Amino acid sequence: GMLGHRDSPYIRAIGFLYVRIATEPKNIWNWFEEYIGDEEEFAPTADPDFKMTIGKWCTKILTDMSYYNTMLPRIPVPVERKIKAYLILFEDEQRRAESNMPFVSELVSGLEVRAIYGDEDNDPAWYSAVVNEVVPPEEGRSSWPSVVVTFPEYGNQECLALGKIEIPE
């Protein structure tokens, strides 16, 4: 679809703007979540020297009420608070990913770690997990590898960002 389009970040930006305008506010985060850390750069204004990543642009249209003098639809306060909390968690994940990066070589299959898991029904929380594999970063989209883990308590397998795990000392 448009949000993951490979040809142009401008196609993606238009897709995100459409989602921001047309989606039910309570569902907006589900569309944006995986792209908040996207590092693909583009020039969102007429000034070609002003560059911004797709991730930062997504954050901007989620948190600002206007888009270059055009008012965006209001996000209800409870939803807005939840989005801001997710953005704070994302910043924590970025810091954790940076501190985990020197230890990626230690993430071998079978290693027990703690990992964050959350879904539509459950807020993000820490759970015991077991590493399955490390997935290299997607070129142009992320600086960090991902980690495939299994949550033994539930039996489900997830591919998580490096910042969503704690590596034991």
PDB file of C-alpha atoms in Angstrom:
ATOM      1  CA  GLY A   1       0.000   0.000   0.000  1.00  0.00           C
ATOM      2  CA  MET A   2       0.896   3.654   0.095  1.00  0.00           C
ATOM      3  CA  LEU A   3       2.389   3.670   3.606  1.00  0.00           C
ATOM      4  CA  GLY A   4       5.154   1.228   2.722  1.00  0.00           C
ATOM      5  CA  HIS A   5       5.603   2.333  -0.910  1.00  0.00           C
ATOM      6  CA  ARG A   6       9.189   1.918  -2.139  1.00  0.00           C
ATOM      7  CA  ASP A   7       9.234   4.389  -5.044  1.00  0.00           C
ATOM      8  CA  SER A   8       8.846   7.698  -3.253  1.00  0.00           C
ATOM      9  CA  PRO A   9       8.575   9.034   0.290  1.00  0.00           C
ATOM     10  CA  TYR A  10       6.082  11.596  -1.036  1.00  0.00           C
ATOM     11  CA  ILE A  11       3.610   8.835  -1.904  1.00  0.00           C
ATOM     12  CA  ARG A  12       4.042   7.546   1.645  1.00  0.00           C
ATOM     13  CA  ALA A  13       3.612  11.033   3.148  1.00  0.00           C
ATOM     14  CA  ILE A  14       0.335  11.529   1.279  1.00  0.00           C
ATOM     15  CA  GLY A  15      -0.814   8.123   2.545  1.00  0.00           C
ATOM     16  CA  PHE A  16      -0.071   9.105   6.161  1.00  0.00           C
ATOM     17  CA  LEU A  17      -1.836  12.440   5.735  1.00  0.00           C
ATOM     18  CA  TYR A  18      -4.866  10.614   4.332  1.00  0.00           C
ATOM     19  CA  VAL A  19      -4.859   8.190   7.291  1.00  0.00           C
ATOM     20  CA  ARG A  20      -4.562  11.120   9.734  1.00  0.00           C
ATOM     21  CA  ILE A  21      -7.540  12.884   8.140  1.00  0.00           C
ATOM     22  CA  ALA A  22      -9.824   9.969   7.280  1.00  0.00           C
ATOM     23  CA  THR A  23      -9.269   7.363  10.007  1.00  0.00           C
ATOM     24  CA  GLU A  24     -11.316   6.995  13.160  1.00  0.00           C
ATOM     25  CA  PRO A  25      -9.082   8.625  15.841  1.00  0.00           C
ATOM     26  CA  LYS A  26      -9.049   5.535  18.074  1.00  0.00           C
ATOM     27  CA  ASN A  27      -7.459   3.545  15.200  1.00  0.00           C
ATOM     28  CA  ILE A  28      -4.825   6.080  14.098  1.00  0.00           C
ATOM     29  CA  TRP A  29      -1.962   4.701  16.234  1.00  0.00           C
ATOM     30  CA  ASN A  30      -2.387   1.224  14.701  1.00  0.00           C
ATOM     31  CA  TRP A  31      -1.644   2.719  11.279  1.00  0.00           C
ATOM     32  CA  PHE A  32       1.310   4.851  12.382  1.00  0.00           C
ATOM     33  CA  GLU A  33       3.047   2.707  15.006  1.00  0.00           C
ATOM     34  CA  GLU A  34       5.430   0.730  12.808  1.00  0.00           C
ATOM     35  CA  TYR A  35       6.513   3.863  10.905  1.00  0.00           C
ATOM     36  CA  ILE A  36       7.355   6.218  13.803  1.00  0.00           C
ATOM     37  CA  GLY A  37      11.011   5.146  13.636  1.00  0.00           C
ATOM     38  CA  ASP A  38      11.199   5.205   9.820  1.00  0.00           C
ATOM     39  CA  GLU A  39      14.412   6.967   8.777  1.00  0.00           C
ATOM     40  CA  GLU A  40      13.675   7.576   5.098  1.00  0.00           C
ATOM     41  CA  GLU A  41      14.250  11.302   4.455  1.00  0.00           C
ATOM     42  CA  PHE A  42      12.313  13.696   2.269  1.00  0.00           C
ATOM     43  CA  ALA A  43      11.710  17.438   1.941  1.00  0.00           C
ATOM     44  CA  PRO A  44       8.145  18.050   3.192  1.00  0.00           C
ATOM     45  CA  THR A  45       8.178  21.745   2.204  1.00  0.00           C
ATOM     46  CA  ALA A  46       9.097  23.757  -0.870  1.00  0.00           C
ATOM     47  CA  ASP A  47      12.578  24.211   0.647  1.00  0.00           C
ATOM     48  CA  PRO A  48      14.642  21.259  -0.666  1.00  0.00           C
ATOM     49  CA  ASP A  49      17.269  21.859   2.054  1.00  0.00           C
ATOM     50  CA  PHE A  50      14.757  21.227   4.857  1.00  0.00           C
ATOM     51  CA  LYS A  51      14.758  17.450   5.312  1.00  0.00           C
ATOM     52  CA  MET A  52      12.717  15.344   7.704  1.00  0.00           C
ATOM     53  CA  THR A  53      12.398  11.599   8.211  1.00  0.00           C
ATOM     54  CA  ILE A  54       9.089   9.881   7.547  1.00  0.00           C
ATOM     55  CA  GLY A  55       9.037   8.914  11.241  1.00  0.00           C
ATOM     56  CA  LYS A  56       9.432  12.488  12.465  1.00  0.00           C
ATOM     57  CA  TRP A  57       6.848  13.671   9.953  1.00  0.00           C
ATOM     58  CA  CYS A  58       4.390  11.031  11.188  1.00  0.00           C
ATOM     59  CA  THR A  59       4.992  12.196  14.757  1.00  0.00           C
ATOM     60  CA  LYS A  60       4.394  15.796  13.663  1.00  0.00           C
ATOM     61  CA  ILE A  61       1.033  15.114  12.013  1.00  0.00           C
ATOM     62  CA  LEU A  62      -0.038  12.995  14.980  1.00  0.00           C
ATOM     63  CA  THR A  63       0.759  15.689  17.542  1.00  0.00           C
ATOM     64  CA  ASP A  64       0.027  18.921  15.645  1.00  0.00           C
ATOM     65  CA  MET A  65      -3.486  20.167  15.041  1.00  0.00           C
ATOM     66  CA  SER A  66      -2.636  21.917  11.794  1.00  0.00           C
ATOM     67  CA  TYR A  67      -0.851  20.956   8.626  1.00  0.00           C
ATOM     68  CA  TYR A  68       0.616  24.056   6.957  1.00  0.00           C
ATOM     69  CA  ASN A  69      -2.372  26.280   7.833  1.00  0.00           C
ATOM     70  CA  THR A  70      -4.939  23.512   7.291  1.00  0.00           C
ATOM     71  CA  MET A  71      -6.679  22.321  10.444  1.00  0.00           C
ATOM     72  CA  LEU A  72      -6.537  18.578  10.947  1.00  0.00           C
ATOM     73  CA  PRO A  73      -9.440  16.690  12.529  1.00  0.00           C
ATOM     74  CA  ARG A  74      -9.384  16.888  16.315  1.00  0.00           C
ATOM     75  CA  ILE A  75      -8.199  13.812  18.166  1.00  0.00           C
ATOM     76  CA  PRO A  76     -10.203  13.196  21.363  1.00  0.00           C
ATOM     77  CA  VAL A  77      -8.190  13.923  24.532  1.00  0.00           C
ATOM     78  CA  PRO A  78      -8.097  10.295  25.816  1.00  0.00           C
ATOM     79  CA  VAL A  79      -6.804   9.073  22.416  1.00  0.00           C
ATOM     80  CA  GLU A  80      -4.330  11.964  22.212  1.00  0.00           C
ATOM     81  CA  ARG A  81      -2.973  11.078  25.673  1.00  0.00           C
ATOM     82  CA  LYS A  82      -2.540   7.457  24.634  1.00  0.00           C
ATOM     83  CA  ILE A  83      -0.698   8.475  21.437  1.00  0.00           C
ATOM     84  CA  LYS A  84       1.608  10.751  23.449  1.00  0.00           C
ATOM     85  CA  ALA A  85       2.292   7.906  25.898  1.00  0.00           C
ATOM     86  CA  TYR A  86       3.159   5.604  22.985  1.00  0.00           C
ATOM     87  CA  LEU A  87       5.510   8.272  21.609  1.00  0.00           C
ATOM     88  CA  ILE A  88       7.274   8.498  24.988  1.00  0.00           C
ATOM     89  CA  LEU A  89       7.587   4.695  25.022  1.00  0.00           C
ATOM     90  CA  PHE A  90       9.042   4.888  21.521  1.00  0.00           C
ATOM     91  CA  GLU A  91      11.721   7.358  22.682  1.00  0.00           C
ATOM     92  CA  ASP A  92      12.591   4.941  25.509  1.00  0.00           C
ATOM     93  CA  GLU A  93      12.809   2.112  22.985  1.00  0.00           C
ATOM     94  CA  GLN A  94      15.186   4.152  20.827  1.00  0.00           C
ATOM     95  CA  ARG A  95      17.485   4.737  23.813  1.00  0.00           C
ATOM     96  CA  ARG A  96      17.292   1.058  24.755  1.00  0.00           C
ATOM     97  CA  ALA A  97      18.054  -0.001  21.160  1.00  0.00           C
ATOM     98  CA  GLU A  98      21.127   2.212  21.150  1.00  0.00           C
ATOM     99  CA  SER A  99      22.360   0.683  24.410  1.00  0.00           C
ATOM    100  CA  ASN A 100      21.518  -2.872  23.186  1.00  0.00           C
ATOM    101  CA  MET A 101      23.346  -2.455  19.867  1.00  0.00           C
ATOM    102  CA  PRO A 102      26.852  -3.380  21.164  1.00  0.00           C
ATOM    103  CA  PHE A 103      25.418  -6.657  22.512  1.00  0.00           C
ATOM    104  CA  VAL A 104      23.509  -7.840  19.413  1.00  0.00           C
ATOM    105  CA  SER A 105      26.086 -10.574  18.815  1.00  0.00           C
ATOM    106  CA  GLU A 106      25.030 -12.091  22.165  1.00  0.00           C
ATOM    107  CA  LEU A 107      21.429 -12.516  20.965  1.00  0.00           C
ATOM    108  CA  VAL A 108      21.649 -16.190  20.047  1.00  0.00           C
ATOM    109  CA  SER A 109      18.794 -18.612  19.592  1.00  0.00           C
ATOM    110  CA  GLY A 110      17.530 -19.836  22.958  1.00  0.00           C
ATOM    111  CA  LEU A 111      18.734 -16.826  24.992  1.00  0.00           C
ATOM    112  CA  GLU A 112      16.180 -15.755  27.612  1.00  0.00           C
ATOM    113  CA  VAL A 113      15.373 -12.044  27.544  1.00  0.00           C
ATOM    114  CA  ARG A 114      12.595  -9.746  28.687  1.00  0.00           C
ATOM    115  CA  ALA A 115      10.512  -8.207  25.924  1.00  0.00           C
ATOM    116  CA  ILE A 116       7.658  -5.752  25.564  1.00  0.00           C
ATOM    117  CA  TYR A 117       4.426  -7.058  24.133  1.00  0.00           C
ATOM    118  CA  GLY A 118       1.115  -5.295  23.639  1.00  0.00           C
ATOM    119  CA  ASP A 119      -1.865  -5.586  21.316  1.00  0.00           C
ATOM    120  CA  GLU A 120      -5.331  -4.107  20.798  1.00  0.00           C
ATOM    121  CA  ASP A 121      -6.577  -5.685  24.020  1.00  0.00           C
ATOM    122  CA  ASN A 122      -3.476  -5.295  26.219  1.00  0.00           C
ATOM    123  CA  ASP A 123      -1.297  -2.294  26.973  1.00  0.00           C
ATOM    124  CA  PRO A 124       2.431  -2.847  26.414  1.00  0.00           C
ATOM    125  CA  ALA A 125       4.098  -4.751  29.280  1.00  0.00           C
ATOM    126  CA  TRP A 126       7.309  -6.699  29.938  1.00  0.00           C
ATOM    127  CA  TYR A 127       7.247 -10.506  29.596  1.00  0.00           C
ATOM    128  CA  SER A 128       9.820 -13.303  29.603  1.00  0.00           C
ATOM    129  CA  ALA A 129      10.787 -14.280  26.064  1.00  0.00           C
ATOM    130  CA  VAL A 130      13.245 -16.507  24.227  1.00  0.00           C
ATOM    131  CA  VAL A 131      15.293 -15.290  21.240  1.00  0.00           C
ATOM    132  CA  ASN A 132      14.729 -17.168  17.961  1.00  0.00           C
ATOM    133  CA  GLU A 133      16.798 -15.032  15.591  1.00  0.00           C
ATOM    134  CA  VAL A 134      18.098 -11.545  14.827  1.00  0.00           C
ATOM    135  CA  VAL A 135      16.822  -9.931  11.607  1.00  0.00           C
ATOM    136  CA  PRO A 136      19.103  -7.338   9.934  1.00  0.00           C
ATOM    137  CA  PRO A 137      17.747  -3.781   9.648  1.00  0.00           C
ATOM    138  CA  GLU A 138      15.749  -2.886   6.567  1.00  0.00           C
ATOM    139  CA  GLU A 139      17.902  -0.611   4.435  1.00  0.00           C
ATOM    140  CA  GLY A 140      16.849   3.031   4.565  1.00  0.00           C
ATOM    141  CA  ARG A 141      14.082   2.377   7.089  1.00  0.00           C
ATOM    142  CA  SER A 142      15.894   1.553  10.343  1.00  0.00           C
ATOM    143  CA  SER A 143      19.331   1.571  11.929  1.00  0.00           C
ATOM    144  CA  TRP A 144      18.509  -1.273  14.285  1.00  0.00           C
ATOM    145  CA  PRO A 145      18.046  -4.980  13.690  1.00  0.00           C
ATOM    146  CA  SER A 146      14.843  -6.679  14.824  1.00  0.00           C
ATOM    147  CA  VAL A 147      14.640  -9.694  17.095  1.00  0.00           C
ATOM    148  CA  VAL A 148      12.244 -12.610  16.626  1.00  0.00           C
ATOM    149  CA  VAL A 149      11.224 -13.932  20.044  1.00  0.00           C
ATOM    150  CA  THR A 150       8.794 -16.464  21.456  1.00  0.00           C
ATOM    151  CA  PHE A 151       6.813 -15.653  24.588  1.00  0.00           C
ATOM    152  CA  PRO A 152       6.764 -19.040  26.400  1.00  0.00           C
ATOM    153  CA  GLU A 153       3.912 -18.001  28.666  1.00  0.00           C
ATOM    154  CA  TYR A 154       1.610 -17.601  25.652  1.00  0.00           C
ATOM    155  CA  GLY A 155       3.421 -19.510  22.904  1.00  0.00           C
ATOM    156  CA  ASN A 156       3.205 -16.676  20.406  1.00  0.00           C
ATOM    157  CA  GLN A 157       6.116 -15.518  18.269  1.00  0.00           C
ATOM    158  CA  GLU A 158       6.756 -11.838  17.483  1.00  0.00           C
ATOM    159  CA  CYS A 159       9.321  -9.848  15.518  1.00  0.00           C
ATOM    160  CA  LEU A 160      10.245  -6.941  17.797  1.00  0.00           C
ATOM    161  CA  ALA A 161      12.362  -3.830  17.450  1.00  0.00           C
ATOM    162  CA  LEU A 162      15.719  -4.070  19.240  1.00  0.00           C
ATOM    163  CA  GLY A 163      14.537  -1.461  21.761  1.00  0.00           C
ATOM    164  CA  LYS A 164      11.660  -3.674  22.872  1.00  0.00           C
ATOM    165  CA  ILE A 165      13.963  -6.194  24.535  1.00  0.00           C
ATOM    166  CA  GLU A 166      16.205  -6.190  27.579  1.00  0.00           C
ATOM    167  CA  ILE A 167      19.370  -8.246  27.206  1.00  0.00           C
ATOM    168  CA  PRO A 168      20.441  -9.951  30.451  1.00  0.00           C
ATOM    169  CA  GLU A 169      23.779  -8.860  31.892  1.00  0.00           C
TER     170      GLU A 169
END
